[in-house]
PDB file of N, CA and C in Angstrom:
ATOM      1  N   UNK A 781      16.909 -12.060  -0.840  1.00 64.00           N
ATOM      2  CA  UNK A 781      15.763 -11.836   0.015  1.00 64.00           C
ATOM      3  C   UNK A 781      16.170 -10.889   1.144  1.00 64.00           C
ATOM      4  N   UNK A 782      15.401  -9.740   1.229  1.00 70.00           N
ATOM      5  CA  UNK A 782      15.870  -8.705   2.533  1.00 70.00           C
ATOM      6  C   UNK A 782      15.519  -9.759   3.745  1.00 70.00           C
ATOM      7  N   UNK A 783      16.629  -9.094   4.941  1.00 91.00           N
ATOM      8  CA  UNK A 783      16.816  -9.495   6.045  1.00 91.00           C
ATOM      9  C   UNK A 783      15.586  -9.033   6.979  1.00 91.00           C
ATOM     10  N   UNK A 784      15.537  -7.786   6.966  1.00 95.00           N
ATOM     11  CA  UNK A 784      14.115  -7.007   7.564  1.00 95.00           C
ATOM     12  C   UNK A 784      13.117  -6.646   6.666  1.00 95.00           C
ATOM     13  N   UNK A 785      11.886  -6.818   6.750  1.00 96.00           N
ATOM     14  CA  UNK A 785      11.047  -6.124   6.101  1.00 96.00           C
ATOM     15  C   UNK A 785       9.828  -5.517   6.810  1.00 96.00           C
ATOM     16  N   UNK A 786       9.761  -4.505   6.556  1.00 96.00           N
ATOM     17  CA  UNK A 786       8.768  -3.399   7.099  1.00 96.00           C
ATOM     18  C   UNK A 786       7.191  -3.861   6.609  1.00 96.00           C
ATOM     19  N   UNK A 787       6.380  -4.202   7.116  1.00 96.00           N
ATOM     20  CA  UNK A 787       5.432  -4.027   6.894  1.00 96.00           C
ATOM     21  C   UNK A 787       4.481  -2.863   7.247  1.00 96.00           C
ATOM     22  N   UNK A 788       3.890  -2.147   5.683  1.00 96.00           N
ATOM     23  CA  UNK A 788       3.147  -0.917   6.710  1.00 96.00           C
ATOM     24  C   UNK A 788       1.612  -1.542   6.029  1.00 96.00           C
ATOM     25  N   UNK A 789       0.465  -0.689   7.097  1.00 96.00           N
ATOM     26  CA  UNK A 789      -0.831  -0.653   6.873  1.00 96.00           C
ATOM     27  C   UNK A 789      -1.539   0.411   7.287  1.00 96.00           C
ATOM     28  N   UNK A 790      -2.227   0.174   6.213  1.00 94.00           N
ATOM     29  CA  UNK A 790      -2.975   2.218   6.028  1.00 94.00           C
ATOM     30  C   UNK A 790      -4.438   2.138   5.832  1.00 94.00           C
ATOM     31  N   UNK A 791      -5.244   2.630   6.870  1.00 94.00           N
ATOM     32  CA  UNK A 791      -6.590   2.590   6.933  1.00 94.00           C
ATOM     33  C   UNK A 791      -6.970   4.292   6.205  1.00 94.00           C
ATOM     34  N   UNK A 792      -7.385   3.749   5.375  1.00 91.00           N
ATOM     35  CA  UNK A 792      -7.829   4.573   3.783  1.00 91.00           C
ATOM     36  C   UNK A 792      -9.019   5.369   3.872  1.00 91.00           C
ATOM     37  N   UNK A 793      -9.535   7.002   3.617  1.00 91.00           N
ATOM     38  CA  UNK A 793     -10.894   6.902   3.663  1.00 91.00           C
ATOM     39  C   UNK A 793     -11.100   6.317   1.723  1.00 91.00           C
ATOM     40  N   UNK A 794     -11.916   6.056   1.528  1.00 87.00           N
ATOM     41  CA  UNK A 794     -12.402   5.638   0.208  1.00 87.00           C
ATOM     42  C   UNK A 794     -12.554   6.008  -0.594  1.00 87.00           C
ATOM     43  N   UNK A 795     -12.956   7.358  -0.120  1.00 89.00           N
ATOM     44  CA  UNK A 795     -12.869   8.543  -1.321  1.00 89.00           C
ATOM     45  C   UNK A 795     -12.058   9.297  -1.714  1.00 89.00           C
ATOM     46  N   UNK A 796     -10.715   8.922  -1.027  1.00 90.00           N
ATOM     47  CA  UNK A 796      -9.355   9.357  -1.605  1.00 90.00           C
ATOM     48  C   UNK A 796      -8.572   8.088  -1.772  1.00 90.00           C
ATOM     49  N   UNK A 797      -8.697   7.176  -2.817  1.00 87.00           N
ATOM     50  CA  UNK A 797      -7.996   6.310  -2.917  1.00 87.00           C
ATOM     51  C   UNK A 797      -7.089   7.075  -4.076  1.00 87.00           C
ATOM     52  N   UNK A 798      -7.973   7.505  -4.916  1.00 89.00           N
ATOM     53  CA  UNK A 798      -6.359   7.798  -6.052  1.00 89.00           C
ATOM     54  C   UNK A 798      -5.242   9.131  -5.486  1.00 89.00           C
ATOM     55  N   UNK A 799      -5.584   9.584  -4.585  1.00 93.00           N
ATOM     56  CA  UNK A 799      -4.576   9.848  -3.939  1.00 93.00           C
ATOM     57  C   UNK A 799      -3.360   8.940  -3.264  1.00 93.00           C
ATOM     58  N   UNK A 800      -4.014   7.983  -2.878  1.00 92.00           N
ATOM     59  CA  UNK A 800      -3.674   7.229  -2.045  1.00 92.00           C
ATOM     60  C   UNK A 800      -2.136   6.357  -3.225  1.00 92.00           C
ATOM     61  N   UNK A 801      -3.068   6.301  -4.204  1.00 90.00           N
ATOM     62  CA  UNK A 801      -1.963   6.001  -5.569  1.00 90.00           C
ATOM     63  C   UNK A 801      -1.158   7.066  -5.650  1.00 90.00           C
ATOM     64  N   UNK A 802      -1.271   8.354  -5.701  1.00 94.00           N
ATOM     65  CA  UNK A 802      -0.389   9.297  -6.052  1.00 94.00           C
ATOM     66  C   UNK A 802       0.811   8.919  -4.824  1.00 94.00           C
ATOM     67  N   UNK A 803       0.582   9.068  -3.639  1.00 95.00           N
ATOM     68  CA  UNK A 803       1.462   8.874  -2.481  1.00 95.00           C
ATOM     69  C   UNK A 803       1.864   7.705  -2.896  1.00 95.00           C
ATOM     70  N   UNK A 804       1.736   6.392  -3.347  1.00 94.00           N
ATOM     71  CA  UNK A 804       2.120   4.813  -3.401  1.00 94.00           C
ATOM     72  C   UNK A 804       3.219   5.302  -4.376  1.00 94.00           C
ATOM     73  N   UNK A 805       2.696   5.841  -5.575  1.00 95.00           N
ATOM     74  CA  UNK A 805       3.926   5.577  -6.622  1.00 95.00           C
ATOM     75  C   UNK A 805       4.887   7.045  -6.346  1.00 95.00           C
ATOM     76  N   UNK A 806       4.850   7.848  -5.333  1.00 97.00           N
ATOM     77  CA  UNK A 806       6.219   8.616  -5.370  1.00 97.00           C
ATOM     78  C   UNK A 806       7.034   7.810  -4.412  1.00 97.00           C
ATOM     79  N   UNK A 807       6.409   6.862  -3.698  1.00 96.00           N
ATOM     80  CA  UNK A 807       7.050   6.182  -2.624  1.00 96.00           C
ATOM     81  C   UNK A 807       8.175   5.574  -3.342  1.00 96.00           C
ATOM     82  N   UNK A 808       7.155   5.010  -4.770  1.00 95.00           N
ATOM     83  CA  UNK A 808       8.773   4.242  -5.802  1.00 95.00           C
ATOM     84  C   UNK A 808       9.475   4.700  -6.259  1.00 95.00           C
ATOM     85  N   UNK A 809       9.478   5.960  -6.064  1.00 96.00           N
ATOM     86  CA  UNK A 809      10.714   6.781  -6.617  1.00 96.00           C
ATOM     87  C   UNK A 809      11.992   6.763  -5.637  1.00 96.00           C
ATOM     88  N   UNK A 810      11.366   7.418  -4.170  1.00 98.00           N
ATOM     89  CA  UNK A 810      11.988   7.925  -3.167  1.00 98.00           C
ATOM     90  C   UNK A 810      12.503   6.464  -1.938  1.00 98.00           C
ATOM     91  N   UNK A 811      11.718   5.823  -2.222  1.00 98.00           N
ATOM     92  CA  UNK A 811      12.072   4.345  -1.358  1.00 98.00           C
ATOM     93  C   UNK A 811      13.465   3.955  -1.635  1.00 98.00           C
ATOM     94  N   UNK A 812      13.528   4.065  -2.844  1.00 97.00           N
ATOM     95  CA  UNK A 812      15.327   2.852  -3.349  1.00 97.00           C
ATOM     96  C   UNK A 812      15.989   3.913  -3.423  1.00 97.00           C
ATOM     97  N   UNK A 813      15.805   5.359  -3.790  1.00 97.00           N
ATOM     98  CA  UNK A 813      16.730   6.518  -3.893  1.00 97.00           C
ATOM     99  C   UNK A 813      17.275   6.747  -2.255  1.00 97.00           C
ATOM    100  N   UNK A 814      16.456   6.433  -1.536  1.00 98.00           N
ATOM    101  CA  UNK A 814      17.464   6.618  -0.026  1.00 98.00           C
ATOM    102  C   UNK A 814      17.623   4.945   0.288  1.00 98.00           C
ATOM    103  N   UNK A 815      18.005   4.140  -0.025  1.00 97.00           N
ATOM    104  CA  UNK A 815      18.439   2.686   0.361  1.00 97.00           C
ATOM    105  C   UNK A 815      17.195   1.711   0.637  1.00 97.00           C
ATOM    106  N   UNK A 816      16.156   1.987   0.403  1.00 97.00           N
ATOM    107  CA  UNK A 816      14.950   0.906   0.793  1.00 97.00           C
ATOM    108  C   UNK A 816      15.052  -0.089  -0.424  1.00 97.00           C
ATOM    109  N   UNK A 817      14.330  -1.650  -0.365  1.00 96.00           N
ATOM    110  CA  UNK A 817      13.583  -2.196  -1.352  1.00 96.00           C
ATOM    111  C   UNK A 817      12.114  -2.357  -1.520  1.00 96.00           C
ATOM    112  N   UNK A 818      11.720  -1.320  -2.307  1.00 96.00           N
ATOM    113  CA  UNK A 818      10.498  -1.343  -2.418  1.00 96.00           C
ATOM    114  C   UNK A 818       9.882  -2.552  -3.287  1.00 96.00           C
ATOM    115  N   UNK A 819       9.072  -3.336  -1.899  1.00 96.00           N
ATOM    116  CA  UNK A 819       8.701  -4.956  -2.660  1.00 96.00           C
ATOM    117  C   UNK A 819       7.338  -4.456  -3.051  1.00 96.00           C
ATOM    118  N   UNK A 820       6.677  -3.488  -2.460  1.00 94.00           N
ATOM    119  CA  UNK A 820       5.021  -3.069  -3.102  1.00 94.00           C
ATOM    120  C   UNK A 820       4.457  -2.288  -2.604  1.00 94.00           C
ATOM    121  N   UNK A 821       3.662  -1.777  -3.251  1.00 92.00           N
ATOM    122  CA  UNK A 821       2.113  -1.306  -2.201  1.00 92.00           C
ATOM    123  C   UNK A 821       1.145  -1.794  -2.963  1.00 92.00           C
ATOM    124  N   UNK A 822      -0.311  -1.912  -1.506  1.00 91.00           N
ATOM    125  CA  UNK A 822      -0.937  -2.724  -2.383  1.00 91.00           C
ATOM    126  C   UNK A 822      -1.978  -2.046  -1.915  1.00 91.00           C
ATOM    127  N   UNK A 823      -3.543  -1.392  -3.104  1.00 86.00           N
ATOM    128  CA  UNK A 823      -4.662  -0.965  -3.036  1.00 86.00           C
ATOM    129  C   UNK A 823      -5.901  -1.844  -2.640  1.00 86.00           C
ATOM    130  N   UNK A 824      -7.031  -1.431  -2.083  1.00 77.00           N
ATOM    131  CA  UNK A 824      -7.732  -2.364  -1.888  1.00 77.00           C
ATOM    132  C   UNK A 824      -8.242  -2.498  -3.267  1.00 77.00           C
ATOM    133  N   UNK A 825      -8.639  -4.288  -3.755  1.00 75.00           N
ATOM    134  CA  UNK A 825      -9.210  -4.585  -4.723  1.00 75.00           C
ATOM    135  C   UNK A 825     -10.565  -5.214  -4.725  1.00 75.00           C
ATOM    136  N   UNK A 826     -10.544  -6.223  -4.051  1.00 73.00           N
ATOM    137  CA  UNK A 826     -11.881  -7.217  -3.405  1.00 73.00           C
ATOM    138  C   UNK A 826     -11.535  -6.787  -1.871  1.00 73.00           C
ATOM    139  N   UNK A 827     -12.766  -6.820  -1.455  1.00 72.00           N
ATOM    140  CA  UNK A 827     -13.536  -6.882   0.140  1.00 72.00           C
ATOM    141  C   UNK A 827     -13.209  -5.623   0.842  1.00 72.00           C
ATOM    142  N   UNK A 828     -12.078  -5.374   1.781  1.00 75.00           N
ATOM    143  CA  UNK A 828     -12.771  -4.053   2.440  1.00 75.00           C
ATOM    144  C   UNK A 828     -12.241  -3.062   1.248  1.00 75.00           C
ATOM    145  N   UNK A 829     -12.621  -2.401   1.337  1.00 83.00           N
ATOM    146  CA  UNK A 829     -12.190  -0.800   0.503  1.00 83.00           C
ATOM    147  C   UNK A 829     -11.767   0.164   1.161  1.00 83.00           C
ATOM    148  N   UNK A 830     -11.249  -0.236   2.569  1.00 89.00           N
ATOM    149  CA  UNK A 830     -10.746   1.047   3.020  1.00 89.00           C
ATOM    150  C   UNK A 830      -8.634   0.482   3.674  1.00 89.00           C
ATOM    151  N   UNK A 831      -8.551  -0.440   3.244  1.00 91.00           N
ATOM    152  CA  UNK A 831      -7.056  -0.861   3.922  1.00 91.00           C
ATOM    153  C   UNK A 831      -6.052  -1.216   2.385  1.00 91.00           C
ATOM    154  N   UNK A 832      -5.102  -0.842   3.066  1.00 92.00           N
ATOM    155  CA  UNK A 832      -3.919  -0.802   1.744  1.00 92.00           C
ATOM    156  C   UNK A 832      -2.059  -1.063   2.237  1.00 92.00           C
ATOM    157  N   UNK A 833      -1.685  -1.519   1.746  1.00 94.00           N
ATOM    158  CA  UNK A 833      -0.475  -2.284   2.489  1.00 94.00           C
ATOM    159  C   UNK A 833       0.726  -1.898   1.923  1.00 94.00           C
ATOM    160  N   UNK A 834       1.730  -1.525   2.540  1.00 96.00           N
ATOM    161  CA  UNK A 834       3.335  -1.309   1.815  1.00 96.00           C
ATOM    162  C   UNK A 834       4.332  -2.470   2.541  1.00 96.00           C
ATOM    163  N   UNK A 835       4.900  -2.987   1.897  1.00 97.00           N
ATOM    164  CA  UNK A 835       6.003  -3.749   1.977  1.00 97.00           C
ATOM    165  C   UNK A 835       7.660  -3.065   1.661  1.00 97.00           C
ATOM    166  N   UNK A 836       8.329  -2.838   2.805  1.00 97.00           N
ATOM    167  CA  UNK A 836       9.781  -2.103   2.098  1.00 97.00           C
ATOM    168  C   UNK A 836      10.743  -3.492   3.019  1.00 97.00           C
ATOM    169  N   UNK A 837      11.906  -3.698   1.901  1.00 97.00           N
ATOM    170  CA  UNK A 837      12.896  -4.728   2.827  1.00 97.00           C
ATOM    171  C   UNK A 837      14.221  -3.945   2.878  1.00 97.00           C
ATOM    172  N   UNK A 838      15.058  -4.128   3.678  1.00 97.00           N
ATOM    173  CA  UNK A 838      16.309  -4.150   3.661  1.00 97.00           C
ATOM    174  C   UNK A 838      17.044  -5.015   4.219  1.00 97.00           C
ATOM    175  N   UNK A 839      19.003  -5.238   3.627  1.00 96.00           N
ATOM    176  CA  UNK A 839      19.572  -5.903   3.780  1.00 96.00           C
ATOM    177  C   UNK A 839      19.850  -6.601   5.459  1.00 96.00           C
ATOM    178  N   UNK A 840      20.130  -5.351   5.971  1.00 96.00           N
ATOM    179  CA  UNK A 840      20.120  -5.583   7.687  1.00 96.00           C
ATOM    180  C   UNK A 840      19.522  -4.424   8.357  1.00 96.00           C
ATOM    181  N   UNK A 841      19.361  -4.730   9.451  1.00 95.00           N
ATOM    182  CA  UNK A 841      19.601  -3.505  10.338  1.00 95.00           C
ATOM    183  C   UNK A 841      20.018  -2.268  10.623  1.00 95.00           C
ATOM    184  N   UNK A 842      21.250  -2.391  10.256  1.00 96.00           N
ATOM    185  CA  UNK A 842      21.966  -1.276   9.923  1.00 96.00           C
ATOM    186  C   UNK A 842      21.326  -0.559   9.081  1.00 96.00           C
ATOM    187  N   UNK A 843      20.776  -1.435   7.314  1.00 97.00           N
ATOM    188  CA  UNK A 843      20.476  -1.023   6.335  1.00 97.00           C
ATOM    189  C   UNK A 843      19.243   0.133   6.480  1.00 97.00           C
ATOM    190  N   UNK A 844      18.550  -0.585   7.623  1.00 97.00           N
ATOM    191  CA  UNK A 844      17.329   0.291   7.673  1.00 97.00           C
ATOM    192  C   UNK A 844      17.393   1.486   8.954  1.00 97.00           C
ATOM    193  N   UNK A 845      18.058   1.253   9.584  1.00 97.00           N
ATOM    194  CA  UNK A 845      18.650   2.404  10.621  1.00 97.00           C
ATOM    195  C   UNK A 845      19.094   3.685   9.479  1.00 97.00           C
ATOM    196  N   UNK A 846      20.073   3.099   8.554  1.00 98.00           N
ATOM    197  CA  UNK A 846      20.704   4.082   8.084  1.00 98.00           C
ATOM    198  C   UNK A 846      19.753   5.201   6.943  1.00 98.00           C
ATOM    199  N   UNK A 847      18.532   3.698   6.755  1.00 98.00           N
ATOM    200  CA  UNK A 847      17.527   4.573   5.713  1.00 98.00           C
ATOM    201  C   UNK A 847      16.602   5.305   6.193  1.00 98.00           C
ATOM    202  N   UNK A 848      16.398   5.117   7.404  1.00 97.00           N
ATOM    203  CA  UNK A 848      15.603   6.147   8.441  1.00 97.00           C
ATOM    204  C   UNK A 848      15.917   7.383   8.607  1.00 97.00           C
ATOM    205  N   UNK A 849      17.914   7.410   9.107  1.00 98.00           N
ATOM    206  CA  UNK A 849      18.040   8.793   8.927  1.00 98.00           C
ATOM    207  C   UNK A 849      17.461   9.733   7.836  1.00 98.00           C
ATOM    208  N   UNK A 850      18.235   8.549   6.353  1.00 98.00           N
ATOM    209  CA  UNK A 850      18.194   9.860   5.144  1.00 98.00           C
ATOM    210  C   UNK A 850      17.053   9.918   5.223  1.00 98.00           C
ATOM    211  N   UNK A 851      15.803   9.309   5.301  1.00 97.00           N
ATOM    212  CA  UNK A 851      14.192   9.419   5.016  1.00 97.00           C
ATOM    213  C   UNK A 851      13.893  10.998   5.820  1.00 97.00           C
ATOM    214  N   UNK A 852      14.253  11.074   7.188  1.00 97.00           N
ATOM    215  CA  UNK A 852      14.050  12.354   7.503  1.00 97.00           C
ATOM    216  C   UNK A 852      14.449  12.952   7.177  1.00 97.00           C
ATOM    217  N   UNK A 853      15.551  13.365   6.862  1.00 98.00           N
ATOM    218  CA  UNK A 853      16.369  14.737   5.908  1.00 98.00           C
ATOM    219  C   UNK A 853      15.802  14.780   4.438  1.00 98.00           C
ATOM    220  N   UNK A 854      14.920  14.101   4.202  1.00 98.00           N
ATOM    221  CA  UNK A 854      14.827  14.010   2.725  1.00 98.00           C
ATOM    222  C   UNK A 854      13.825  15.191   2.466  1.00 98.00           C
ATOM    223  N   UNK A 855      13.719  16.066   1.700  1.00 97.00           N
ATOM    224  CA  UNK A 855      12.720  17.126   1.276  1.00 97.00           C
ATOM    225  C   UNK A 855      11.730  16.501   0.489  1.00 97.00           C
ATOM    226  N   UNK A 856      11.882  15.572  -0.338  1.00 97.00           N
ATOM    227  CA  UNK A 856      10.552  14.838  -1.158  1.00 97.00           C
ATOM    228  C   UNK A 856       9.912  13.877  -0.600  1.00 97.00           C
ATOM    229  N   UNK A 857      10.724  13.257   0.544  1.00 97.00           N
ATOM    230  CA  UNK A 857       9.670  12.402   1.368  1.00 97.00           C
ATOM    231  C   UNK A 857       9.108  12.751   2.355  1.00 97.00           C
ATOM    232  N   UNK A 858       9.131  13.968   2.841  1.00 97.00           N
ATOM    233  CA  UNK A 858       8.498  14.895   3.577  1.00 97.00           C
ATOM    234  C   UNK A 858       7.543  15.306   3.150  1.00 97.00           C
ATOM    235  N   UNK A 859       7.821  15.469   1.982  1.00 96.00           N
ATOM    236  CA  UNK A 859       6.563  16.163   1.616  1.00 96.00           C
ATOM    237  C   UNK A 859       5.283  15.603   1.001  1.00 96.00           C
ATOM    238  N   UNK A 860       5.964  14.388   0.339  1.00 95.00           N
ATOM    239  CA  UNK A 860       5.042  13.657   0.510  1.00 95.00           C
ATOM    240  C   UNK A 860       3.914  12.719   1.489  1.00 95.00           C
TER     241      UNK A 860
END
């Protein structure tokens, strides 16, 4: 079980949700390739349609300090 976990939340317009998928699943590429655990993202399904949730854990502190750096140097998570 990660030590920290990030919770993110993303107020969506509605009419770009499958974008919103395109950005979710490069996240699973690029999340564990620089040290994250990507536990999910999650689309709206029932009730509002505009909020959507990411979950990333890591081991410690450190773990996620250190995944912050590479996240900025990274050219594919930038750009995404």
């Amino acid at each position: 079980m990660p030590a920290i976990t990030c919770f993110i939340r993303y107020e969506l317009d509605p009419a770009q949700r499958e974008a919103f998928r395109a950005y979710a699943q490069a996240w699973g590429r690029i999340i564990p390739r620089l040290g994250g655990r990507l536990l999910g993202y999650w689309l709206p399904w029932e009730g509002t349609n505009d909020e959507a949730w990411g979950l990333v854990g890591f081991d410690s502190l450190a773990a996620y300090e250190a995944y912050r750096v590479r996240l900025k140097a990274d050219a594919e998570a930038q750009a995404n």
